[in-house]
Short mmCIF file of C-alpha atoms in Angstrom, two decimals:
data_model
loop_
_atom_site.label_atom_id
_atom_site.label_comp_id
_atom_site.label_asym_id
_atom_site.label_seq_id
_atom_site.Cartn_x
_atom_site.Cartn_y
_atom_site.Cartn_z
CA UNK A 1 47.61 94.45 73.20
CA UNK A 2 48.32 96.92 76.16
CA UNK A 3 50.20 95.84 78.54
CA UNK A 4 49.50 96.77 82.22
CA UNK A 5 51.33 94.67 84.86
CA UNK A 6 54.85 96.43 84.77
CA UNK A 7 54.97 96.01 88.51
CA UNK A 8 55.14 92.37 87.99
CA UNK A 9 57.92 92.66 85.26
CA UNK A 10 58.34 95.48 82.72
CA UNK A 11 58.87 95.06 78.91
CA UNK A 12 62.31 94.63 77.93
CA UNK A 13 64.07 97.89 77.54
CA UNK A 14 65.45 98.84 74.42
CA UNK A 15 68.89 99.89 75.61
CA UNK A 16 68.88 96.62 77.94
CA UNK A 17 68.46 94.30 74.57
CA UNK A 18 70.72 96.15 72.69
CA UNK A 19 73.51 96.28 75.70
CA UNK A 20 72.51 92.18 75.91
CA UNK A 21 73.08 91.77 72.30
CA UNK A 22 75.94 93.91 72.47
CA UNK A 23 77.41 92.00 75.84
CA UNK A 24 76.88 88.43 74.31
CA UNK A 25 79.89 89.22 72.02
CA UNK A 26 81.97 90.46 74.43
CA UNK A 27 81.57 89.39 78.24
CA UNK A 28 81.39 85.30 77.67
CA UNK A 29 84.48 84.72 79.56
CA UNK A 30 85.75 84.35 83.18
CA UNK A 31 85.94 87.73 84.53
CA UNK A 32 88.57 86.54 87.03
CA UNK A 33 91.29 85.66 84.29
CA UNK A 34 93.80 87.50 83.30
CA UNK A 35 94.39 87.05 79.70
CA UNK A 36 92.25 89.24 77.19
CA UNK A 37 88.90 88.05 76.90
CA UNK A 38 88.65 87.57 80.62
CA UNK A 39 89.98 91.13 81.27
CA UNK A 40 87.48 92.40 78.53
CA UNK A 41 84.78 90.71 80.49
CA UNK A 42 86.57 92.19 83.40
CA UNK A 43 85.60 95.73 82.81
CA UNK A 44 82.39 95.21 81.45
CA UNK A 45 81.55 93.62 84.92
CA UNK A 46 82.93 96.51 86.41
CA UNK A 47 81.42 99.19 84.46
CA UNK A 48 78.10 97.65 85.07
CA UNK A 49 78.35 98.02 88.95
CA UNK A 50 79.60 101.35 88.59
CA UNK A 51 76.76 102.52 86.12
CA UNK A 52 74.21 100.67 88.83
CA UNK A 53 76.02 102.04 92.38
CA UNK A 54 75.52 105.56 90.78
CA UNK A 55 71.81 104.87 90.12
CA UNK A 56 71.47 103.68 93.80
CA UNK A 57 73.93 106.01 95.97
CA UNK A 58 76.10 103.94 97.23
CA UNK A 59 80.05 102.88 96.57
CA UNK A 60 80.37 99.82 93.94
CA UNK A 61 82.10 97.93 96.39
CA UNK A 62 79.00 97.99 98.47
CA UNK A 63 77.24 96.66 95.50
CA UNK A 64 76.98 92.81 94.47
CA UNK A 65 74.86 91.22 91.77
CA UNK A 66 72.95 88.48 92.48
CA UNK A 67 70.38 86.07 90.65
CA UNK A 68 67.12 88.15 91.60
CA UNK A 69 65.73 90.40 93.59
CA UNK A 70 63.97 87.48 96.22
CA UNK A 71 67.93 85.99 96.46
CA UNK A 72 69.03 89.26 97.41
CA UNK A 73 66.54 89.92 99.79
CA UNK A 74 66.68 86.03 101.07
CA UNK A 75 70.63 86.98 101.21
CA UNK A 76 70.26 90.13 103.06
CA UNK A 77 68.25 89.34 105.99
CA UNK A 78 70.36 85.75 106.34
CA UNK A 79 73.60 87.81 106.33
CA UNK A 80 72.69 90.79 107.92
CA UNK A 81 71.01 88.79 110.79
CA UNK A 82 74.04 86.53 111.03
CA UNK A 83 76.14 89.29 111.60
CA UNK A 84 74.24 90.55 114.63
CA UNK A 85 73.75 87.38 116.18
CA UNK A 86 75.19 88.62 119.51
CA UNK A 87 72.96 91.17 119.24
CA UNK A 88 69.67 89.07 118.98
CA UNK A 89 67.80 87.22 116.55
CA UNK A 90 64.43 89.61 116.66
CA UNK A 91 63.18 90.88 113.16
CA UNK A 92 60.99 94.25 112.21
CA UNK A 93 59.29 94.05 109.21
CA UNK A 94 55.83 96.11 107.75
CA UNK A 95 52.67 93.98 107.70
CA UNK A 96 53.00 94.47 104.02
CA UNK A 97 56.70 94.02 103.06
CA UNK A 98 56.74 91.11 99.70
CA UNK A 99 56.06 87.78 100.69
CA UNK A 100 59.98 87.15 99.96
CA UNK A 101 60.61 88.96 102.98
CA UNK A 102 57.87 87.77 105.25
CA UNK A 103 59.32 84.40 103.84
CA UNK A 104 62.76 84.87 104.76
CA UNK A 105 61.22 86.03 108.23
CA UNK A 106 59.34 82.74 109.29
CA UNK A 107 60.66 80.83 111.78
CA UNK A 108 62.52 83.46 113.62
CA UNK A 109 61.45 85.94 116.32
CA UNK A 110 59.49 88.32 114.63
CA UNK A 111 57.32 91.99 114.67
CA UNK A 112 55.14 93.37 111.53
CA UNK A 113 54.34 96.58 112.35
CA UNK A 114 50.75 97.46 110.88
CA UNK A 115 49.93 99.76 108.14
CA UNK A 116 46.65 102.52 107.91
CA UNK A 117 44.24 102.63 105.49
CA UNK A 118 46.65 103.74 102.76
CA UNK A 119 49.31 100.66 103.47
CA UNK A 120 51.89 103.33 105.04
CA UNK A 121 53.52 102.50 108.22
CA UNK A 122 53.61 105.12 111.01
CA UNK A 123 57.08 105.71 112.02
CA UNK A 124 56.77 106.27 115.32
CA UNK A 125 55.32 102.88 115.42
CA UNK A 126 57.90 101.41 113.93
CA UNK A 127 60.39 102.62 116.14
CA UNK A 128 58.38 101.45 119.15
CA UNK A 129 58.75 97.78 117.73
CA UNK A 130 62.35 98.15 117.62
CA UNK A 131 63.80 96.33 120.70
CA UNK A 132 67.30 95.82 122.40
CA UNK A 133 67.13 92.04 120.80
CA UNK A 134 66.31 93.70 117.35
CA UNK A 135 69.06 92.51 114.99
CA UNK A 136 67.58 93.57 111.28
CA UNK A 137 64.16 95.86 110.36
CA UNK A 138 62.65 95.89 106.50
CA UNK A 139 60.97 98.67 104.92
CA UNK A 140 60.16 98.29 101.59
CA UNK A 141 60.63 101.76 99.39
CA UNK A 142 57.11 101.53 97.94
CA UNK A 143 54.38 98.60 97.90
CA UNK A 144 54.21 96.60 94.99
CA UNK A 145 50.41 95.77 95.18
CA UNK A 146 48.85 99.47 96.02
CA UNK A 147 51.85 101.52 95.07
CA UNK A 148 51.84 103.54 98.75
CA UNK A 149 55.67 104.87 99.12
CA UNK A 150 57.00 104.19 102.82
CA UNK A 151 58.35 107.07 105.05
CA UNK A 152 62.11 105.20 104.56
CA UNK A 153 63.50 108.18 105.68
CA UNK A 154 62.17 108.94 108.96
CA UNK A 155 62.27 105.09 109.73
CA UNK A 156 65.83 104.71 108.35
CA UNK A 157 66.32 107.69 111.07
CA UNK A 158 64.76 106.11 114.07
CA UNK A 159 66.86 102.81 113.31
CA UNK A 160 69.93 104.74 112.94
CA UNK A 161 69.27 106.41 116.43
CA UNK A 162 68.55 102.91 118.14
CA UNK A 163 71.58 100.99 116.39
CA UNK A 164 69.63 98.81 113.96
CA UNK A 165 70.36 98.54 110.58
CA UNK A 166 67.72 98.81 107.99
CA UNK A 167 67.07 96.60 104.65
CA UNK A 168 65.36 98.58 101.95
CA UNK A 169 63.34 96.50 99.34
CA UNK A 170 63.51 98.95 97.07
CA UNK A 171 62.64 96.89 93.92
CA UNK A 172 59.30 98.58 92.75
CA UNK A 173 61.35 102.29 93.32
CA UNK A 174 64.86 102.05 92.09
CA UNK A 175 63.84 102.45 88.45
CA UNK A 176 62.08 105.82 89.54
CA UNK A 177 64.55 107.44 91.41
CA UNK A 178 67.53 106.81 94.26
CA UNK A 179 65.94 105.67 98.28
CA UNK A 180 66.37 108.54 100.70
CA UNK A 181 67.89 107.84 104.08
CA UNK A 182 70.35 106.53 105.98
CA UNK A 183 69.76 102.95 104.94
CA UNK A 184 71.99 100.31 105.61
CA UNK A 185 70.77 97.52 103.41
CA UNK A 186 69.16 97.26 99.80
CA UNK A 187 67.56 95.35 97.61
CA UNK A 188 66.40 95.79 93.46
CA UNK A 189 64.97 93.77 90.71
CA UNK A 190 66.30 94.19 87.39
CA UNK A 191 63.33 92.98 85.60
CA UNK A 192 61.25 95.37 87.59
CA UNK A 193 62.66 98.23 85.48
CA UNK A 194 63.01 96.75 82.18
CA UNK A 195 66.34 95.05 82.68
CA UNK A 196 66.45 91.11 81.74
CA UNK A 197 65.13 88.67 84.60
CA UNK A 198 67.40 87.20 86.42
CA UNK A 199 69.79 89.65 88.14
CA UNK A 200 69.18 91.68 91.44
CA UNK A 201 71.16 94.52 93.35
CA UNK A 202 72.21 93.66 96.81
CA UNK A 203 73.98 97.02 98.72
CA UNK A 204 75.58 96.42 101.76
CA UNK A 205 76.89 99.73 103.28
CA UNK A 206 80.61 99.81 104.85
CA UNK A 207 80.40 99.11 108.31
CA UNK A 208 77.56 97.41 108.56
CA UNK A 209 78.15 93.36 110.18
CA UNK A 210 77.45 90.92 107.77
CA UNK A 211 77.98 87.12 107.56
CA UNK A 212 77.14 85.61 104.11
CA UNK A 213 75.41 82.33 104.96
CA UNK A 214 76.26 80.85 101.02
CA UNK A 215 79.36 78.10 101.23
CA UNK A 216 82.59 80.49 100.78
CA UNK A 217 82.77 81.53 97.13
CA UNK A 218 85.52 84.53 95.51
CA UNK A 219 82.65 86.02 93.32
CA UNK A 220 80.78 88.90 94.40
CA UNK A 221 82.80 89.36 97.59
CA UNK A 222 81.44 85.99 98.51
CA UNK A 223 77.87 87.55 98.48
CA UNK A 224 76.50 85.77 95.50
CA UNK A 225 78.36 82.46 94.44
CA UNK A 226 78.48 81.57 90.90
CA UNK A 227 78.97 82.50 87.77
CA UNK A 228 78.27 86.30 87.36
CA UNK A 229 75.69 86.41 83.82
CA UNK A 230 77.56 89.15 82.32
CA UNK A 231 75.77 90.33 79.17
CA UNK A 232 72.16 90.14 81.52
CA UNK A 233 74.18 92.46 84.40
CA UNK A 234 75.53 94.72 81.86
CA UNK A 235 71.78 94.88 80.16
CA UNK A 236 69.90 95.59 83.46
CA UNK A 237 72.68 98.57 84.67
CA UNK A 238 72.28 100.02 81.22
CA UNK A 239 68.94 100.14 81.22
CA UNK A 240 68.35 101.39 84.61
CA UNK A 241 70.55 104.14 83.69
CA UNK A 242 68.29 104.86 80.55
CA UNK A 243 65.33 104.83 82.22
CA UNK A 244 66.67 106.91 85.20
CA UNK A 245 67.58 109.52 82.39
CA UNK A 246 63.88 109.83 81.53
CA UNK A 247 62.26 109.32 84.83
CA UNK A 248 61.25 112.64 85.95
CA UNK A 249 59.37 113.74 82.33
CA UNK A 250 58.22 109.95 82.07
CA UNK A 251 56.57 109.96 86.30
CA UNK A 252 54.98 113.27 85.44
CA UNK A 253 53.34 111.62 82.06
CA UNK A 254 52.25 108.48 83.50
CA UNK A 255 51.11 110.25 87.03
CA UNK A 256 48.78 112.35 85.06
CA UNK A 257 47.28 108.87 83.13
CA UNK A 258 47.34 106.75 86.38
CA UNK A 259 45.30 110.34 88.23
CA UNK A 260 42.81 110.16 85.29
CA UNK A 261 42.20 106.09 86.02
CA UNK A 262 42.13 107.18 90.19
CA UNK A 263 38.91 109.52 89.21
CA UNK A 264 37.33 107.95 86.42
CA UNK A 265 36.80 104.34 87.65
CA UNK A 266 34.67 105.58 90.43
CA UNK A 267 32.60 108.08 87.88
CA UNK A 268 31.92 104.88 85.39
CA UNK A 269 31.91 101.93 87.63
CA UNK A 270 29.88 101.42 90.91
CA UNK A 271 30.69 100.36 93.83
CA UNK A 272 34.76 100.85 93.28
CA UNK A 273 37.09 101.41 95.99
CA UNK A 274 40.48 102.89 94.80
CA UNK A 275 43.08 101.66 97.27
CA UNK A 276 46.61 102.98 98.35
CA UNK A 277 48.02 106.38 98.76
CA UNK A 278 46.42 109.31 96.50
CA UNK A 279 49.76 111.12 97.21
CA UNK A 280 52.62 109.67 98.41
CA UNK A 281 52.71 106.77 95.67
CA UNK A 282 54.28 105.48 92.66
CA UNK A 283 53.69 107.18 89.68
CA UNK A 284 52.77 104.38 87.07
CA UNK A 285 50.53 102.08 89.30
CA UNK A 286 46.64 102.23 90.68
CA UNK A 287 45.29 99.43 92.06
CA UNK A 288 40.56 99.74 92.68
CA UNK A 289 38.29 97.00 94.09
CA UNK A 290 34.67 96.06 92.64
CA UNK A 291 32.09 94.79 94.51
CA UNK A 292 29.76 91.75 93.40
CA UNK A 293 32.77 90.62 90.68
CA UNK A 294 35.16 87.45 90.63
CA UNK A 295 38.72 88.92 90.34
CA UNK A 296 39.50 85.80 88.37
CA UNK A 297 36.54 86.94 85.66
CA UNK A 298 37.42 89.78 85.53
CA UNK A 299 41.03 89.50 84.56
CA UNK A 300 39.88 87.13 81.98
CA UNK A 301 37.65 89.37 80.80
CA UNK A 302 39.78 92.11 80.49
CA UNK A 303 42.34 90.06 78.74
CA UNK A 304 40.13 89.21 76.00
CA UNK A 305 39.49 92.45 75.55
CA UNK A 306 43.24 93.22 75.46
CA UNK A 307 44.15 94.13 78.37
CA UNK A 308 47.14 92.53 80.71
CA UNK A 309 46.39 93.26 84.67
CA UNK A 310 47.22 91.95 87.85
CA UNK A 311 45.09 91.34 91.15
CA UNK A 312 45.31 90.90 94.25
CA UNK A 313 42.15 89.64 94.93
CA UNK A 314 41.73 86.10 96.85
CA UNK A 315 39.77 85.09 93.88
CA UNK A 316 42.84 84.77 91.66
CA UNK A 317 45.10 83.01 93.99
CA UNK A 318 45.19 79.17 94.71
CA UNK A 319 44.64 79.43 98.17
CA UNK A 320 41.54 81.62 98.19
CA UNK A 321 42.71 83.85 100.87
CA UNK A 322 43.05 87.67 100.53
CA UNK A 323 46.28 89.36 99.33
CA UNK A 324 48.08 89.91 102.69
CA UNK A 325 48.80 93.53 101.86
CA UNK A 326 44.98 93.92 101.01
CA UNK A 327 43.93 92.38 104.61
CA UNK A 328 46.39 94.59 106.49
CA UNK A 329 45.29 97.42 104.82
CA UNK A 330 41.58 96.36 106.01
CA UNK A 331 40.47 97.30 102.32
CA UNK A 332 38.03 95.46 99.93
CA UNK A 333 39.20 92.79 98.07
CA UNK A 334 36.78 91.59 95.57
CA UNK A 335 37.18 92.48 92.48
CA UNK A 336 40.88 93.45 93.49
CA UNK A 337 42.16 95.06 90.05
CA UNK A 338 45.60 96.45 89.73
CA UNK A 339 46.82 98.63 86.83
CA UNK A 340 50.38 99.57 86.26
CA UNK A 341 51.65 101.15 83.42
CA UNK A 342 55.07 100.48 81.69
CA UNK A 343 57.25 103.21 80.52
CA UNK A 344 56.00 104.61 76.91
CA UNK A 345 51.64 103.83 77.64
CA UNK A 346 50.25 105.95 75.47
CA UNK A 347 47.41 107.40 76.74
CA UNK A 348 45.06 106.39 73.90
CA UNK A 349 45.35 102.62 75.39
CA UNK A 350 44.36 104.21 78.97
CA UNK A 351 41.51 105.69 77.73
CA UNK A 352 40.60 102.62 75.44
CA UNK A 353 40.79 100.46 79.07
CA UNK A 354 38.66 103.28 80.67
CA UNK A 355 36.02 102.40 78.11
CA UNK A 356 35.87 98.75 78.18
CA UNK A 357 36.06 98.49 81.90
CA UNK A 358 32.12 99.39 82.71
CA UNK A 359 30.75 96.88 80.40
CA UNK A 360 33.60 94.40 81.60
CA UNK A 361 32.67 94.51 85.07
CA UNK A 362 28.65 95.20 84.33
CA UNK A 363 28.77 92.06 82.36
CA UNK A 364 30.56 89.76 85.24
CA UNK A 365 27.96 91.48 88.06
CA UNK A 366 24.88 90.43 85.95
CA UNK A 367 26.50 86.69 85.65
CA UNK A 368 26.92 86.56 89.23
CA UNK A 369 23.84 87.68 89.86
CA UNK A 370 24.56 91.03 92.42
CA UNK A 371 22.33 93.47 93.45
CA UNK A 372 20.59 96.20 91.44
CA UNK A 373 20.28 100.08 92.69
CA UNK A 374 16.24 98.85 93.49
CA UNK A 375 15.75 97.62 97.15
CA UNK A 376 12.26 95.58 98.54
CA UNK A 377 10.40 96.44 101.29
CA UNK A 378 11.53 96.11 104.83
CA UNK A 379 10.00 92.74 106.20
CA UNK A 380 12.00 90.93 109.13
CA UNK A 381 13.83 92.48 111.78
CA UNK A 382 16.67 89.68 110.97
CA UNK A 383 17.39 87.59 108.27
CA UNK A 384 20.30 84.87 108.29
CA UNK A 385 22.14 84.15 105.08
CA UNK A 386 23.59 80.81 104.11
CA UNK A 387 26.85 81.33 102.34
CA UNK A 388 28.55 78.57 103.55
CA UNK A 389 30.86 76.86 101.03
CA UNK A 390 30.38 79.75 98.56
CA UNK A 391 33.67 81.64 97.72
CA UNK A 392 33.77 85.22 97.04
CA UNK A 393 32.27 87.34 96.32
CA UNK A 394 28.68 85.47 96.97
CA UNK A 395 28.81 86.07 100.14
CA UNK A 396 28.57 89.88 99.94
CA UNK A 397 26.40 89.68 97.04
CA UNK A 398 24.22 87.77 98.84
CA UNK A 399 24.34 90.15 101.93
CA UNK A 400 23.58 93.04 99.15
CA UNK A 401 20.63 91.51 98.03
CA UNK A 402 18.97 91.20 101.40
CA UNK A 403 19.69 94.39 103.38
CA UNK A 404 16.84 96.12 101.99
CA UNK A 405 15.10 93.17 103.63
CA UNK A 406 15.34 94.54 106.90
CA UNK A 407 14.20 97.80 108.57
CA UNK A 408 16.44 100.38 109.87
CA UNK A 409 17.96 98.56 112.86
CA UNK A 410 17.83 95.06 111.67
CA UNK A 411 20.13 92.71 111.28
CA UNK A 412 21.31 90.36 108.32
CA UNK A 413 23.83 87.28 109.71
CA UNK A 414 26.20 85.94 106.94
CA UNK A 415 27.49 82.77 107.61
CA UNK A 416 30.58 81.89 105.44
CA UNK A 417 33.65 80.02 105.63
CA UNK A 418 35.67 81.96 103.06
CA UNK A 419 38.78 83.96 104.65
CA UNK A 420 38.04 86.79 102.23
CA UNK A 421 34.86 87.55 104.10
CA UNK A 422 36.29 88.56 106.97
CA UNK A 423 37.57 91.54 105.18
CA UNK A 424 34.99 92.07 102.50
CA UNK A 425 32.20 92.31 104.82
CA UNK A 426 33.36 94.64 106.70
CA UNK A 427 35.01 96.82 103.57
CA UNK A 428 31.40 96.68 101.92
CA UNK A 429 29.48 98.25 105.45
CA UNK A 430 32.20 101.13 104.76
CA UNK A 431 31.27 101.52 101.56
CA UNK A 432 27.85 101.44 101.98
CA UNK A 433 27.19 103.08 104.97
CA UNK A 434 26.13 100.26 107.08
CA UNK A 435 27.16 99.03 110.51
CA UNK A 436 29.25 96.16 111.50
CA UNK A 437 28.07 94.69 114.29
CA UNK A 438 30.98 91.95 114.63
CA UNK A 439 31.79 88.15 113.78
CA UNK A 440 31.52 85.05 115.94
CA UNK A 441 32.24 81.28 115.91
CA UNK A 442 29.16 79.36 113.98
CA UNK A 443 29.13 75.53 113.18
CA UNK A 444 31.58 75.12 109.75
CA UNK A 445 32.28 79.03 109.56
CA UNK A 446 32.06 82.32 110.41
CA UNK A 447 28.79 84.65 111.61
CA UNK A 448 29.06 87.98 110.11
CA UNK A 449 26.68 90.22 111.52
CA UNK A 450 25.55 93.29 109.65
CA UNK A 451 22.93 96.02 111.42
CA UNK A 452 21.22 98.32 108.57
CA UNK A 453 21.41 102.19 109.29
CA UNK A 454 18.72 103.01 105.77
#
């Protein structure tokens, strides 16, 4: 059964379950003793950060491992925030930075800087929201729903310049290749990569002011108390120096499958919208959006046809409510599909998916009961659709099915109370060349107000 959700967690590596199995044997004992098996353990702890400081840049005393990637983001922004608190409290993050982050960032004075189209940040915008108060900014290396890389460079540059450092969330990245810039802070996954679950990177650059906020511990410079899980940290710096080894040949291979996904989706399937970056993005991961389909169907449906995928689609999440990268991007999110491929797809699976995905999404459109390409006659000037209590993607369906209702100039209301409209609406008048007039207050929802150009 493929498997296409490495952005969520990649397979298990075969160096990093060899290394564990190897590790198990050998680093089981306090690395802070001094008798044999705890020096053994010792230098296997210290190998590890060396192998994993030269993946990332940085010294290996600027390097602690903690129990994920969200703890060493969560201790990041705590620390590096209480060591600037003469400085201010204030916080820069993108609109689109992981929910760990935006987490981390509630309660506290706060700026998200907005993203285009493609989920990049400007970076002159970003440097505008910097302030004299600013204590910490986070720029994430690449997006982990769309794949868009940031410009982490010339932001790192423009914080440099106005004294503030900047955290790096560089989890979706690291495996791929070392962050440019002058960062100050980073962040990394292990299981993002193929390492084992449970162990993140935290860097902390020399001279940067930081205050852990943890109870005073002696491991990990007092960064990350505990136990340190030995065999896991020496299985998830050995495999993120195998798969650094192979990264250029393997981001060429799987660029080229993840290209021929970006054009053929369109060509086969209707009404797609292929989100993020065509450029400047990761090379393993595309993420599209269907019209007239429930993202939650659809994964299903893909999955018994053998296919693991993600979404991002508020139709696959318990709160019904659009991804928030998705709504800052101001992109479609029914449907919301996202594809990323694991190191060693072979492209025969690719081209398998790109087969079953027309019927997949043909079948769930017919069930729902969307539009076909055939329109009635024009009749009212205005029409007012009921979708009230109806969660995506009726609403647009609905809206679909009644344009060609209307002549050239008229209107269709929507009335809906689902979040996702408010983006889908919209995203659908883009995509089919209609106008959006606006939204307005209406008694238990939302008016959407669509005027159709022909």
């Amino acid at each position: 059964m493929p498997y296409f959700d490495a952005a969520s967690s990649a397979p298990l590596h075969p160096v990093a379950r060899q290394a564990l199995q190897a590790s198990l044997d050998e680093g089981w004992a306090d690395p802070a003793r001094l008798y044999r098996e705890g020096r053994r353990a010792r230098l296997l702890l210290d190998a590890a950060r060396e192998a994993a400081a030269d993946a990332v840049g940085c010294r290996p005393d600027e390097l602690v491992f903690t129990s994920s990637g969200t703890r060493a983001l969560h201790t990041g922004i705590s620390g590096a925030l209480a060591g600037r608190r003469r400085i201010g409290g204030h916080l820069v993050v993108s609109a689109v930075e992981h929910s760990a982050v935006l987490h981390a960032a509630e309660g506290r004075p706060v700026s998200q800087v907005p993203v285009d189209r493609w989920g990049a940040v400007s970076p002159r915008v970003f440097g505008e929201a910097l302030r004299e108060d600013t204590a910490l900014a986070c720029l994430q290396s690449a997006n982990h729903e769309v794949g868009t890389e940031q410009p982490v460079a010339e932001v790192a540059e423009l914080c440099r310049t106005a004294g503030v450092p900047l955290l790096v969330d560089a989890a979706q990245s690291l495996g791929w290749g070392p962050v440019a810039g002058d960062w100050s802070l980073l962040t990394a996954s292990a299981h993002k990569w193929g390492g084992p679950a449970g162990v993140g990177l935290l860097v902390v650059r020399k001279g940067v002011r930081f205050a852990s906020q943890d109870p005073a511990d002696e491991r990990e410079s007092g960064r990350a108390p505990g136990f340190e899980n030995i065999p896991a940290i020496v299985a998830a710096a050995a495999s993120l120096r195998a798969v650094r080894d192979s990264a250029e040949t393997e981001a060429r291979r799987l660029r080229e499958l993840v290209d021929r996904i970006r054009a053929r989706v369109p060509e086969l399937v209707p009404d797609v919208e292929v989100v993020g970056d065509p450029v400047r993005r990761l090379p393993h991961l595309v993420t599209f959006s269907c019209l007239y389909v429930d993202g939650e169907t659809v994964l299903h449906e893909l999955d018994r046809a053998g296919f693991s995928v993600s979404s991002g689609s508020s139709c696959t999440s318990s709160t019904l409510t659009p991804s928030h990268v998705l709504r800052a991007m101001g992109v479609l999110s029914e449907g919301n599909v996202r594809v990323s491929l694991p190191v060693g797809t072979a492209a025969e699976d690719v081209d398998r998916f790109l087969e079953v995905l027309p019927g997949v999404v043909a079948g769930v459109r017919r069930h729902l009961g969307a539009p076909t390409a055939e329109e009635p006659s024009p009749g009212s000037a205005s029409l007012v659709v009921d979708a009230l209590g109806r969660r995506c993607p009726i609403p647009v369906i609905e809206l679909a099915k009644v344009i060609g209702d209307v002549p050239v100039g008229g209107t269709v209301t929507v009335l809906a109370d689902d979040e996702a409209a408010r983006l889908d609406i919209p995203a659908w008048c883009e995509m089919r060349d209609q106008e959006y007039v606006g939204e307005s207050p209406a008694p238990g929802g939302t008016a959407y107000v669509v005027r159709r150009r022909g």
